[in-house]
């Protein structure tokens, strides 16, 4: 019996330590790392939200109130809000009306890409097409008639355009490495978040 005692104690210690570990390997954290391109600010915000929602509310009180999460609605914000706010804090998101001029949105996304999109192989074709059609960003992101030129341009530079559905009529857009798109889709489905990609057909 005495020989088994250290084994039992060790097992209990290991179990206890695992229970106290932060959710560093949760799907929420994994998604935050992908969508924030590894930026620790986004990850820290999600960790805080998961571990202590009250502390998150205190830290982001102004942003929550500006978004209407006060009074009777102060607890109605969710993970989608936390992720978008985290991206906003590091200038990694573009939020535009669905009717916004496509060229303007391209310029904003190009800034996110550090001018990579402007050097894609079809940048001239895309610019000419936008000038000719004068169509809005909704057409270029979601209509098959557009040829999904935005997505094609981004993919040729190793990037994926993603859209985060926040329940509004706006597009909440960001860029991630194309190689992370499949993982992002898996985690967003697991967490029941509506995060779209735009390629040949709109998928979420």
Coordinates of N, CA, C and O in Angstrom, one line a residue, residues 29-180:
X29 N -9.4 30.5 -28.0 CA -8.0 31.0 -28.1 C -7.4 30.7 -29.4 O -6.7 31.5 -30.0
X30 N -7.6 29.5 -29.9 CA -7.0 29.1 -31.2 C -7.5 30.0 -32.3 O -6.8 30.5 -33.2
X31 N -8.8 30.3 -32.3 CA -9.4 31.2 -33.3 C -8.8 32.6 -33.1 O -8.5 33.3 -34.1
X32 N -8.7 33.1 -31.9 CA -8.1 34.4 -31.6 C -6.7 34.6 -32.2 O -6.3 35.6 -32.8
X33 N -5.9 33.5 -32.1 CA -4.5 33.5 -32.6 C -4.5 33.6 -34.1 O -3.7 34.3 -34.7
X34 N -5.4 32.9 -34.7 CA -5.5 32.9 -36.2 C -6.0 34.3 -36.7 O -5.4 34.9 -37.6
X35 N -7.1 34.7 -36.2 CA -7.8 35.9 -36.7 C -7.0 37.2 -36.4 O -7.1 38.2 -37.1
X36 N -6.2 37.1 -35.3 CA -5.4 38.3 -34.9 C -4.0 38.1 -35.4 O -3.1 38.9 -35.1
X37 N -3.7 37.1 -36.3 CA -2.4 36.9 -36.9 C -1.3 36.8 -35.8 O -0.2 37.3 -35.9
X38 N -1.7 36.1 -34.6 CA -0.8 35.9 -33.6 C -0.6 37.1 -32.6 O 0.2 37.0 -31.7
X39 N -1.3 38.2 -32.9 CA -1.2 39.4 -32.0 C -1.7 39.1 -30.6 O -2.8 38.6 -30.4
X40 N -0.9 39.3 -29.6 CA -1.2 38.9 -28.2 C -2.4 39.8 -27.7 O -3.1 39.3 -26.8
X41 N -2.6 41.0 -28.2 CA -3.7 41.8 -27.7 C -5.0 41.1 -27.9 O -5.9 41.1 -27.0
X42 N -5.3 40.6 -29.1 CA -6.5 39.9 -29.4 C -6.7 38.7 -28.5 O -7.7 38.4 -27.9
X43 N -5.6 37.9 -28.3 CA -5.6 36.7 -27.5 C -5.9 37.1 -26.0 O -6.7 36.4 -25.4
X44 N -5.2 38.1 -25.5 CA -5.4 38.5 -24.1 C -6.9 38.9 -23.9 O -7.4 38.6 -22.8
X45 N -7.5 39.7 -24.8 CA -8.9 40.1 -24.7 C -9.8 38.9 -24.6 O -10.7 38.9 -23.8
X46 N -9.6 37.9 -25.5 CA -10.4 36.7 -25.5 C -10.2 35.9 -24.2 O -11.2 35.4 -23.6
X47 N -9.0 35.8 -23.7 CA -8.7 35.1 -22.5 C -9.4 35.8 -21.3 O -10.0 35.1 -20.4
X48 N -9.3 37.1 -21.3 CA -10.0 37.9 -20.2 C -11.5 37.7 -20.2 O -12.1 37.5 -19.2
X49 N -12.1 37.7 -21.4 CA -13.5 37.5 -21.6 C -13.9 36.1 -21.1 O -15.0 36.0 -20.4
X50 N -13.1 35.1 -21.4 CA -13.5 33.8 -21.0 C -13.3 33.5 -19.5 O -14.1 32.8 -18.9
X51 N -12.3 34.1 -18.9 CA -12.0 33.9 -17.5 C -12.7 34.8 -16.6 O -13.0 34.4 -15.4
X52 N -13.0 36.0 -17.0 CA -13.6 37.0 -16.1 C -14.4 38.1 -16.9 O -13.8 39.1 -17.2
X53 N -15.6 37.8 -17.2 CA -16.4 38.7 -18.1 C -16.6 40.0 -17.4 O -16.6 41.1 -18.1
X54 N -16.7 40.1 -16.1 CA -16.8 41.3 -15.3 C -15.6 42.2 -15.5 O -15.7 43.4 -15.7
X55 N -14.4 41.6 -15.4 CA -13.2 42.3 -15.6 C -13.1 42.8 -17.0 O -12.6 43.9 -17.2
X56 N -13.5 42.0 -18.0 CA -13.5 42.5 -19.4 C -14.4 43.7 -19.5 O -14.0 44.7 -20.2
X57 N -15.5 43.7 -18.9 CA -16.5 44.8 -19.0 C -15.9 46.1 -18.4 O -16.0 47.2 -18.9
X58 N -15.1 46.0 -17.3 CA -14.5 47.1 -16.7 C -13.4 47.7 -17.6 O -13.3 48.9 -17.7
X59 N -12.6 46.8 -18.2 CA -11.5 47.3 -19.0 C -12.0 47.9 -20.3 O -11.4 48.9 -20.8
X60 N -13.1 47.4 -20.8 CA -13.6 47.9 -22.1 C -15.0 48.6 -22.0 O -15.8 48.6 -22.9
X61 N -15.1 49.3 -20.8 CA -16.4 50.0 -20.5 C -16.8 50.9 -21.6 O -18.0 50.9 -22.0
X62 N -15.9 51.8 -22.1 CA -16.2 52.8 -23.1 C -16.7 52.2 -24.4 O -17.7 52.6 -25.0
X63 N -15.9 51.2 -24.8 CA -16.3 50.5 -26.1 C -17.6 49.8 -26.0 O -18.4 49.9 -27.0
X64 N -17.9 49.2 -24.9 CA -19.2 48.5 -24.7 C -20.3 49.5 -24.8 O -21.4 49.3 -25.4
X65 N -20.2 50.6 -24.1 CA -21.2 51.6 -24.0 C -21.4 52.3 -25.4 O -22.6 52.5 -25.8
X66 N -20.4 52.5 -26.1 CA -20.5 53.1 -27.5 C -21.2 52.2 -28.4 O -21.9 52.6 -29.3
X67 N -21.1 50.9 -28.1 CA -21.8 49.9 -29.0 C -23.2 49.6 -28.5 O -23.8 48.7 -29.0
X68 N -23.6 50.2 -27.4 CA -25.0 50.0 -26.9 C -25.1 48.9 -25.9 O -26.2 48.6 -25.5
X69 N -24.0 48.4 -25.4 CA -24.1 47.4 -24.4 C -24.0 48.0 -23.0 O -23.0 48.0 -22.3
X70 N -25.1 48.7 -22.6 CA -25.1 49.2 -21.3 C -26.6 49.1 -20.7 O -27.5 48.6 -21.5
X71 N -26.8 49.4 -19.5 CA -28.1 49.2 -18.9 C -28.5 47.8 -18.9 O -27.8 46.9 -18.5
X72 N -29.7 47.6 -19.5 CA -30.3 46.2 -19.5 C -29.6 45.3 -20.5 O -29.7 44.1 -20.4
X73 N -28.7 45.9 -21.3 CA -28.0 45.1 -22.4 C -26.6 44.9 -22.1 O -25.8 44.5 -22.9
X74 N -26.1 45.3 -20.8 CA -24.7 45.3 -20.5 C -24.0 44.0 -20.6 O -22.8 43.9 -20.7
X75 N -24.8 42.9 -20.5 CA -24.2 41.5 -20.5 C -24.5 40.8 -21.8 O -24.3 39.6 -21.9
X76 N -25.1 41.5 -22.8 CA -25.5 40.8 -24.0 C -24.4 40.7 -25.1 O -24.7 40.1 -26.1
X77 N -23.3 41.3 -24.8 CA -22.2 41.1 -25.8 C -21.6 39.7 -25.8 O -21.8 39.0 -24.8
X78 N -21.0 39.3 -26.9 CA -20.5 38.0 -27.0 C -19.1 37.9 -27.6 O -18.4 38.9 -27.7
X79 N -18.7 36.7 -27.9 CA -17.3 36.5 -28.4 C -17.1 37.2 -29.7 O -16.0 37.8 -29.9
X80 N -18.1 37.3 -30.5 CA -17.9 38.1 -31.8 C -17.5 39.5 -31.5 O -16.6 40.1 -32.1
X81 N -18.2 40.2 -30.6 CA -17.9 41.5 -30.2 C -16.5 41.6 -29.7 O -15.7 42.6 -30.1
X82 N -16.1 40.7 -28.8 CA -14.7 40.7 -28.2 C -13.7 40.7 -29.3 O -12.7 41.4 -29.3
X83 N -13.9 39.8 -30.3 CA -12.9 39.6 -31.4 C -12.8 40.8 -32.2 O -11.7 41.3 -32.5
X84 N -14.0 41.4 -32.6 CA -14.0 42.6 -33.4 C -13.3 43.8 -32.7 O -12.5 44.5 -33.3
X85 N -13.6 43.9 -31.4 CA -13.0 45.0 -30.7 C -11.5 44.8 -30.6 O -10.7 45.8 -30.6
X86 N -11.1 43.6 -30.4 CA -9.6 43.3 -30.4 C -8.9 43.6 -31.7 O -7.9 44.2 -31.7
X87 N -9.6 43.3 -32.8 CA -9.0 43.6 -34.1 C -9.0 45.1 -34.3 O -8.1 45.7 -34.9
X88 N -10.0 45.8 -33.9 CA -10.1 47.3 -34.0 C -8.9 47.9 -33.2 O -8.3 48.9 -33.7
X89 N -8.6 47.4 -32.1 CA -7.5 48.0 -31.2 C -6.2 47.9 -31.9 O -5.3 48.6 -31.5
X90 N -6.0 46.9 -32.8 CA -4.7 46.8 -33.4 C -4.8 47.1 -34.9 O -3.9 46.8 -35.7
X91 N -5.9 47.8 -35.3 CA -6.0 48.2 -36.7 C -5.9 47.1 -37.7 O -5.3 47.2 -38.7
X92 N -6.6 46.0 -37.4 CA -6.6 44.8 -38.3 C -8.0 44.5 -38.8 O -8.3 43.4 -39.2
X93 N -8.9 45.5 -38.9 CA -10.2 45.2 -39.4 C -10.7 46.4 -40.2 O -10.4 47.6 -39.9
X94 N -11.6 46.2 -41.2 CA -12.2 47.2 -42.0 C -13.7 47.0 -41.8 O -14.2 45.9 -42.1
X95 N -14.4 48.0 -41.4 CA -15.8 48.0 -41.2 C -16.5 49.0 -42.1 O -16.3 50.2 -42.0
X96 N -17.3 48.5 -43.1 CA -17.9 49.4 -44.1 C -19.3 48.9 -44.3 O -19.7 47.8 -44.1
X97 N -20.1 49.9 -44.8 CA -21.5 49.6 -45.2 C -21.4 48.7 -46.5 O -20.5 48.8 -47.3
X98 N -22.5 47.9 -46.6 CA -22.5 47.0 -47.7 C -22.6 47.7 -49.1 O -22.2 47.1 -50.1
X99 N -23.0 48.9 -49.0 CA -23.1 49.7 -50.3 C -21.8 50.6 -50.6 O -21.8 51.3 -51.5
X100 N -20.8 50.4 -49.7 CA -19.6 51.2 -49.9 C -18.9 51.0 -51.3 O -19.0 49.9 -51.8
X101 N -18.3 52.0 -51.8 CA -17.6 52.0 -53.0 C -16.5 50.9 -52.9 O -15.7 50.9 -52.0
X102 N -16.4 50.0 -54.0 CA -15.5 48.9 -53.9 C -14.1 49.4 -53.9 O -13.2 48.8 -53.3
X103 N -13.7 50.4 -54.7 CA -12.4 50.9 -54.7 C -11.9 51.4 -53.4 O -10.7 51.1 -53.0
X104 N -12.8 52.0 -52.7 CA -12.4 52.5 -51.3 C -12.1 51.4 -50.4 O -11.2 51.4 -49.6
X105 N -13.0 50.3 -50.5 CA -12.7 49.1 -49.6 C -11.4 48.4 -50.0 O -10.7 48.0 -49.1
X106 N -11.2 48.4 -51.3 CA -9.9 47.7 -51.7 C -8.7 48.5 -51.2 O -7.8 47.9 -50.7
X107 N -8.8 49.8 -51.2 CA -7.7 50.6 -50.6 C -7.5 50.4 -49.1 O -6.4 50.3 -48.6
X108 N -8.6 50.2 -48.4 CA -8.5 49.9 -47.0 C -7.9 48.6 -46.7 O -7.1 48.4 -45.8
X109 N -8.4 47.6 -47.5 CA -7.8 46.2 -47.3 C -6.3 46.2 -47.8 O -5.5 45.5 -47.2
X110 N -6.0 47.0 -48.8 CA -4.6 47.1 -49.2 C -3.7 47.6 -48.1 O -2.6 47.2 -47.9
X111 N -4.3 48.6 -47.3 CA -3.5 49.1 -46.2 C -3.3 48.0 -45.2 O -2.2 47.9 -44.6
X112 N -4.3 47.2 -44.9 CA -4.1 46.0 -44.0 C -3.1 45.1 -44.4 O -2.3 44.5 -43.6
X113 N -3.0 44.9 -45.8 CA -2.0 44.0 -46.3 C -0.6 44.6 -46.5 O 0.3 43.9 -47.0
X114 N -0.5 45.8 -46.1 CA 0.8 46.5 -46.2 C 1.2 46.6 -47.7 O 2.3 46.4 -48.1
X115 N 0.2 47.0 -48.5 CA 0.3 47.2 -49.9 C 0.5 46.0 -50.8 O 0.8 46.1 -51.9
X116 N 0.3 44.8 -50.2 CA 0.4 43.6 -50.9 C -0.6 43.4 -52.0 O -0.3 43.0 -53.1
X117 N -1.9 43.8 -51.7 CA -3.0 43.6 -52.7 C -2.7 44.5 -53.9 O -3.1 44.1 -55.0
X118 N -2.1 45.6 -53.8 CA -1.9 46.5 -54.9 C -0.9 45.9 -55.9 O -0.8 46.4 -57.0
X119 N -0.2 44.9 -55.4 CA 0.9 44.3 -56.3 C 0.4 43.0 -56.8 O 1.2 42.3 -57.4
X120 N -0.8 42.5 -56.6 CA -1.2 41.2 -57.0 C -1.3 41.2 -58.6 O -1.4 42.3 -59.2
X121 N -1.3 40.0 -59.1 CA -1.2 39.9 -60.6 C -2.4 40.4 -61.4 O -2.3 40.8 -62.6
X122 N -3.6 40.6 -60.7 CA -4.7 41.1 -61.4 C -5.2 42.5 -60.9 O -6.3 42.9 -61.1
X123 N -4.3 43.2 -60.2 CA -4.6 44.4 -59.6 C -5.1 45.4 -60.7 O -6.1 46.2 -60.5
X124 N -4.5 45.5 -61.9 CA -4.9 46.4 -62.9 C -6.3 46.0 -63.5 O -7.1 46.8 -63.7
X125 N -6.5 44.7 -63.7 CA -7.8 44.2 -64.2 C -8.9 44.5 -63.2 O -9.9 45.0 -63.6
X126 N -8.6 44.4 -61.9 CA -9.6 44.7 -60.9 C -9.9 46.2 -60.8 O -11.0 46.6 -60.7
X127 N -8.8 47.0 -60.9 CA -9.0 48.4 -60.9 C -9.9 48.9 -62.1 O -10.8 49.7 -61.9
X128 N -9.6 48.3 -63.3 CA -10.3 48.7 -64.5 C -11.8 48.3 -64.3 O -12.7 49.0 -64.7
X129 N -12.0 47.1 -63.8 CA -13.3 46.5 -63.6 C -14.2 47.4 -62.7 O -15.3 47.7 -62.9
X130 N -13.5 47.8 -61.6 CA -14.3 48.6 -60.6 C -14.6 50.0 -61.2 O -15.7 50.5 -60.9
X131 N -13.7 50.5 -62.0 CA -14.0 51.8 -62.6 C -15.1 51.7 -63.6 O -15.9 52.6 -63.7
X132 N -15.2 50.6 -64.3 CA -16.2 50.4 -65.4 C -17.5 50.2 -64.8 O -18.5 50.7 -65.2
X133 N -17.6 49.3 -63.8 CA -18.9 48.9 -63.2 C -19.5 49.9 -62.2 O -20.7 50.1 -62.1
X134 N -18.6 50.5 -61.4 CA -19.0 51.4 -60.4 C -19.9 50.7 -59.3 O -20.7 51.3 -58.7
X135 N -19.8 49.3 -59.2 CA -20.6 48.6 -58.3 C -20.0 48.6 -56.9 O -18.8 49.0 -56.7
X136 N -20.8 48.3 -55.9 CA -20.4 48.4 -54.5 C -19.7 47.2 -54.1 O -19.5 46.2 -54.8
X137 N -19.2 47.2 -52.8 CA -18.4 46.1 -52.3 C -19.2 44.8 -52.2 O -18.6 43.7 -52.3
X138 N -20.5 44.9 -51.9 CA -21.3 43.7 -51.8 C -21.2 42.9 -53.1 O -21.1 41.6 -53.1
X139 N -21.2 43.5 -54.3 CA -21.1 42.8 -55.6 C -19.8 42.1 -55.7 O -19.7 40.9 -56.1
X140 N -18.7 42.8 -55.3 CA -17.4 42.2 -55.5 C -17.1 41.1 -54.5 O -16.2 40.2 -54.8
X141 N -17.7 41.1 -53.4 CA -17.5 40.0 -52.4 C -18.4 38.9 -52.5 O -18.0 37.7 -52.3
X142 N -19.7 39.1 -52.9 CA -20.7 38.1 -52.8 C -21.3 37.7 -54.1 O -22.0 36.6 -54.2
X143 N -21.1 38.4 -55.2 CA -21.8 38.0 -56.5 C -20.8 37.2 -57.4 O -19.7 37.6 -57.6
X144 N -21.3 36.1 -57.9 CA -20.5 35.3 -58.7 C -20.2 36.0 -60.1 O -19.2 35.7 -60.7
X145 N -21.0 36.9 -60.4 CA -20.8 37.7 -61.6 C -19.5 38.5 -61.6 O -19.0 38.9 -62.6
X146 N -19.1 38.8 -60.4 CA -17.9 39.6 -60.2 C -16.6 38.8 -60.5 O -15.5 39.4 -60.6
X147 N -16.8 37.5 -60.6 CA -15.6 36.7 -60.7 C -14.8 36.5 -59.5 O -13.7 36.0 -59.5
X148 N -15.3 37.1 -58.4 CA -14.6 37.0 -57.1 C -13.2 37.6 -57.2 O -12.2 37.0 -56.7
X149 N -13.1 38.7 -57.9 CA -11.7 39.3 -58.2 C -11.0 39.7 -56.9 O -9.8 39.6 -56.8
X150 N -11.8 40.2 -56.0 CA -11.1 40.6 -54.7 C -10.4 39.4 -54.1 O -9.3 39.5 -53.7
X151 N -11.1 38.3 -54.0 CA -10.6 37.1 -53.4 C -9.4 36.5 -54.2 O -8.4 36.1 -53.6
X152 N -9.6 36.5 -55.5 CA -8.5 36.0 -56.4 C -7.2 36.8 -56.2 O -6.1 36.3 -56.1
X153 N -7.4 38.1 -56.1 CA -6.2 39.0 -55.9 C -5.5 38.7 -54.5 O -4.3 38.5 -54.4
X154 N -6.4 38.6 -53.5 CA -5.8 38.3 -52.1 C -5.1 37.0 -52.1 O -4.0 36.8 -51.6
X155 N -5.8 35.9 -52.7 CA -5.2 34.6 -52.6 C -3.8 34.5 -53.4 O -2.9 33.8 -53.0
X156 N -3.7 35.3 -54.5 CA -2.5 35.3 -55.2 C -1.3 35.8 -54.4 O -0.1 35.6 -54.7
X157 N -1.6 36.6 -53.3 CA -0.6 37.1 -52.4 C -0.6 36.3 -51.1 O 0.0 36.8 -50.1
X158 N -1.2 35.1 -51.1 CA -1.2 34.3 -49.9 C -2.1 34.7 -48.8 O -1.8 34.4 -47.6
X159 N -3.1 35.5 -49.1 CA -4.0 36.1 -48.1 C -5.5 35.6 -48.4 O -5.8 35.3 -49.5
X160 N -6.2 35.6 -47.3 CA -7.7 35.3 -47.4 C -8.5 36.4 -46.8 O -8.2 36.9 -45.7
X161 N -9.5 36.9 -47.6 CA -10.4 37.9 -47.0 C -11.5 37.2 -46.2 O -12.1 36.3 -46.7
X162 N -11.6 37.6 -45.0 CA -12.7 37.0 -44.2 C -13.7 38.1 -43.8 O -13.4 39.3 -43.6
X163 N -14.9 37.7 -43.6 CA -16.0 38.6 -43.1 C -16.6 38.1 -41.8 O -17.0 36.9 -41.8
X164 N -16.7 38.9 -40.8 CA -17.2 38.5 -39.5 C -18.6 39.1 -39.4 O -18.8 40.3 -39.5
X165 N -19.6 38.2 -39.3 CA -21.0 38.6 -39.2 C -21.3 39.1 -37.7 O -21.3 38.3 -36.8
X166 N -21.5 40.4 -37.6 CA -21.8 41.0 -36.3 C -23.3 41.3 -36.1 O -23.7 42.0 -35.2
X167 N -24.1 40.8 -37.1 CA -25.6 41.0 -37.0 C -26.0 42.3 -37.6 O -27.2 42.6 -37.5
X168 N -25.1 43.1 -38.2 CA -25.5 44.4 -38.8 C -25.5 44.3 -40.3 O -25.2 43.2 -40.9
X169 N -25.7 45.4 -41.0 CA -25.7 45.4 -42.4 C -24.3 45.8 -43.0 O -24.1 45.9 -44.2
X170 N -23.3 45.9 -42.1 CA -22.0 46.2 -42.5 C -21.1 45.0 -42.8 O -21.4 43.9 -42.3
X171 N -20.1 45.2 -43.6 CA -19.1 44.2 -43.8 C -18.0 44.5 -42.7 O -17.5 45.6 -42.6
X172 N -17.7 43.4 -42.0 CA -16.5 43.5 -41.0 C -15.5 42.6 -41.6 O -15.5 41.4 -41.5
X173 N -14.5 43.2 -42.2 CA -13.5 42.4 -43.0 C -12.1 42.5 -42.4 O -11.7 43.5 -41.8
X174 N -11.4 41.4 -42.6 CA -10.0 41.3 -42.2 C -9.3 40.4 -43.2 O -9.9 39.8 -44.1
X175 N -8.0 40.2 -42.9 CA -7.1 39.4 -43.8 C -6.4 38.4 -42.9 O -5.9 38.8 -41.8
X176 N -6.3 37.2 -43.3 CA -5.5 36.2 -42.7 C -4.7 35.4 -43.7 O -5.0 35.4 -44.9
X177 N -3.6 34.8 -43.3 CA -2.9 33.9 -44.3 C -3.8 32.8 -44.8 O -4.5 32.2 -44.1
X178 N -3.7 32.6 -46.1 CA -4.6 31.6 -46.8 C -4.5 30.2 -46.1 O -5.4 29.5 -46.0
X179 N -3.3 29.9 -45.7 CA -3.0 28.6 -45.0 C -3.8 28.4 -43.8 O -3.9 27.2 -43.3
X180 N -4.3 29.4 -43.2 CA -5.1 29.3 -41.9 C -6.6 29.3 -42.1 O -7.3 29.2 -41.1

